[in-house]
Amino acid sequence: MIARFLSLLLLLYALGFILFSVTLGRPAESDLRTDAIVVITGGKGRIEHALKVLEQGKAKRVLIAGADPLVTKKDLVDRFNAERRLVRCCVDLGSESVDTRSNAEEAQRWLAKHSYRTVRLITNDWHMRRADYEFRKGLDGKYKIFPDAVRTEPAFGTLFAEYNKYLLRRAAVWLDV
């Protein structure tokens, strides 16, 4: 009986993992325009994508949330071959946050300061579900959020770790912790 119960739990876990893996975040529509972009640091292609969207005129301003305090706008221009004028006027480096939840808190203050109402949230596909959850929770429905996931080829371990974090968050919500 115990073996059957454990087998059922393992099967449910595996099915949930497969569902999680095939429902990774997707890129936003190519013609989407928002007031602002918030890009979360920590993954390949995120900042490049945000700068490209800004250069295309699909947003007014970018917040790079969770940036290292030593990073400068000149570093962005040099590293990503970005337009100096555009980076100087329209890119803000946020170094207050250290995790996804504090990214949302930092973004909320920045969005309120600039009176923006719509935001494109950029992160990797495997991280989008968590980021979207934290931003919707942290922004209290005051802003319209448009997820824009950067496609990756995540390793099995990355997906496994992110899925476990997702399960723990869902359990906390269910248990009202």
XYZ file of C-alpha atoms in Angstrom:
177
model
C 0.000 0.000 0.000
C 2.766 2.434 0.925
C 4.696 1.529 -2.224
C 1.618 2.289 -4.362
C 1.096 5.624 -2.618
C 4.764 6.590 -3.111
C 4.565 5.477 -6.748
C 1.489 7.659 -7.236
C 3.302 10.648 -5.701
C 6.310 10.052 -7.930
C 4.075 9.773 -10.997
C 2.231 13.001 -10.131
C 5.543 14.765 -9.563
C 6.873 13.541 -12.923
C 3.693 14.580 -14.768
C 3.841 18.011 -13.116
C 7.475 18.375 -14.135
C 6.669 17.483 -17.734
C 3.809 20.006 -17.759
C 6.102 22.659 -16.273
C 8.749 21.921 -18.919
C 6.406 22.193 -21.890
C 4.718 25.374 -20.648
C 7.817 27.537 -20.353
C 7.384 31.290 -20.844
C 7.053 32.552 -24.400
C 8.228 35.710 -26.163
C 5.754 38.593 -26.358
C 3.997 39.574 -29.566
C 6.415 41.387 -31.887
C 4.213 44.497 -32.172
C 3.663 44.916 -28.400
C 4.219 48.466 -27.090
C 4.437 49.311 -23.389
C 5.359 52.339 -21.311
C 8.332 50.577 -19.748
C 10.532 47.509 -19.726
C 11.805 45.790 -16.609
C 14.545 43.281 -17.291
C 15.776 41.019 -14.519
C 19.510 40.366 -14.548
C 21.048 36.945 -14.278
C 20.625 35.231 -17.612
C 22.069 35.320 -21.099
C 20.176 37.387 -23.675
C 17.921 39.304 -21.273
C 19.595 42.722 -21.392
C 20.338 42.433 -25.105
C 16.656 41.765 -25.777
C 15.538 44.699 -23.618
C 17.910 47.094 -25.400
C 16.728 45.831 -28.795
C 13.070 46.422 -27.846
C 13.961 49.918 -26.612
C 15.867 50.693 -29.834
C 12.796 49.626 -31.831
C 10.761 52.277 -29.982
C 8.426 49.753 -28.345
C 8.921 51.266 -24.864
C 9.958 54.603 -23.376
C 12.410 53.431 -20.737
C 14.187 50.345 -19.310
C 14.948 49.359 -15.739
C 17.665 46.752 -15.381
C 16.675 45.346 -11.991
C 19.276 43.640 -9.839
C 22.294 45.150 -11.575
C 25.650 44.982 -9.841
C 26.335 48.389 -8.234
C 29.676 48.552 -10.064
C 28.061 48.349 -13.520
C 27.795 51.670 -15.364
C 25.898 52.813 -18.420
C 29.230 52.990 -20.253
C 29.663 49.274 -19.516
C 26.307 48.608 -21.221
C 27.318 50.594 -24.299
C 30.654 48.779 -24.510
C 29.400 45.262 -23.750
C 26.206 45.250 -25.801
C 27.204 47.727 -28.526
C 24.156 49.804 -27.567
C 23.407 53.340 -28.692
C 25.121 55.669 -26.206
C 22.402 58.330 -26.521
C 19.626 55.829 -25.896
C 21.345 54.226 -22.900
C 22.111 57.623 -21.368
C 18.531 58.894 -21.625
C 16.391 55.827 -21.275
C 18.107 53.082 -19.262
C 18.139 52.963 -15.469
C 20.337 50.608 -13.467
C 18.629 49.297 -10.347
C 20.974 47.760 -7.806
C 18.647 47.524 -4.807
C 17.308 44.029 -5.482
C 18.904 40.660 -4.830
C 16.144 38.196 -5.773
C 12.969 37.991 -7.831
C 10.730 39.310 -5.065
C 12.925 42.351 -4.441
C 13.147 42.872 -8.230
C 9.377 43.364 -8.176
C 9.599 45.765 -5.226
C 12.326 47.779 -6.942
C 10.303 47.837 -10.172
C 7.179 49.010 -8.334
C 9.008 52.059 -6.940
C 10.523 52.812 -10.355
C 7.189 52.461 -12.200
C 5.445 54.728 -9.679
C 8.217 57.340 -9.940
C 7.755 57.528 -13.712
C 3.936 57.175 -13.647
C 3.979 54.245 -16.036
C 0.961 51.936 -16.339
C 2.166 49.143 -18.650
C 5.355 47.119 -18.348
C 7.069 44.458 -20.414
C 8.723 41.963 -18.073
C 11.815 40.353 -19.584
C 13.531 37.281 -18.169
C 14.420 33.776 -19.376
C 11.692 31.322 -20.347
C 12.362 28.966 -17.420
C 12.286 31.885 -14.942
C 9.209 33.672 -16.356
C 6.570 31.755 -14.386
C 8.230 32.681 -11.087
C 8.981 36.273 -12.134
C 5.437 36.818 -13.404
C 4.045 35.456 -10.121
C 6.264 37.707 -7.974
C 5.598 40.786 -10.122
C 1.823 40.314 -10.144
C 1.910 39.845 -6.381
C 4.356 42.723 -5.788
C 2.698 45.236 -8.117
C -0.776 44.699 -6.596
C -2.603 44.903 -9.916
C -1.664 48.580 -10.361
C 0.198 47.899 -13.608
C -0.516 45.829 -16.690
C 2.279 43.275 -17.040
C 3.241 41.708 -20.359
C 5.643 38.757 -19.977
C 8.346 38.549 -22.644
C 10.481 35.446 -22.192
C 13.890 35.070 -23.761
C 14.219 31.569 -25.203
C 16.950 29.376 -23.741
C 18.071 25.794 -23.804
C 17.900 25.145 -20.054
C 19.703 22.196 -18.550
C 17.655 19.491 -16.859
C 19.012 20.587 -13.464
C 17.833 24.168 -14.034
C 14.316 23.062 -14.872
C 14.286 20.631 -11.972
C 15.371 23.308 -9.448
C 12.888 25.862 -10.799
C 10.057 23.319 -10.714
C 10.835 22.506 -7.081
C 10.704 26.237 -6.212
C 7.369 26.450 -8.027
C 5.971 23.511 -6.034
C 7.121 25.033 -2.737
C 5.458 28.373 -3.579
C 2.214 26.624 -4.528
C 2.309 24.622 -1.285
C 2.853 27.829 0.720
C -0.146 29.459 -0.984
C -2.272 26.348 -0.428
C -1.260 26.170 3.236
C -1.703 29.951 3.564
C 1.801 30.399 4.996
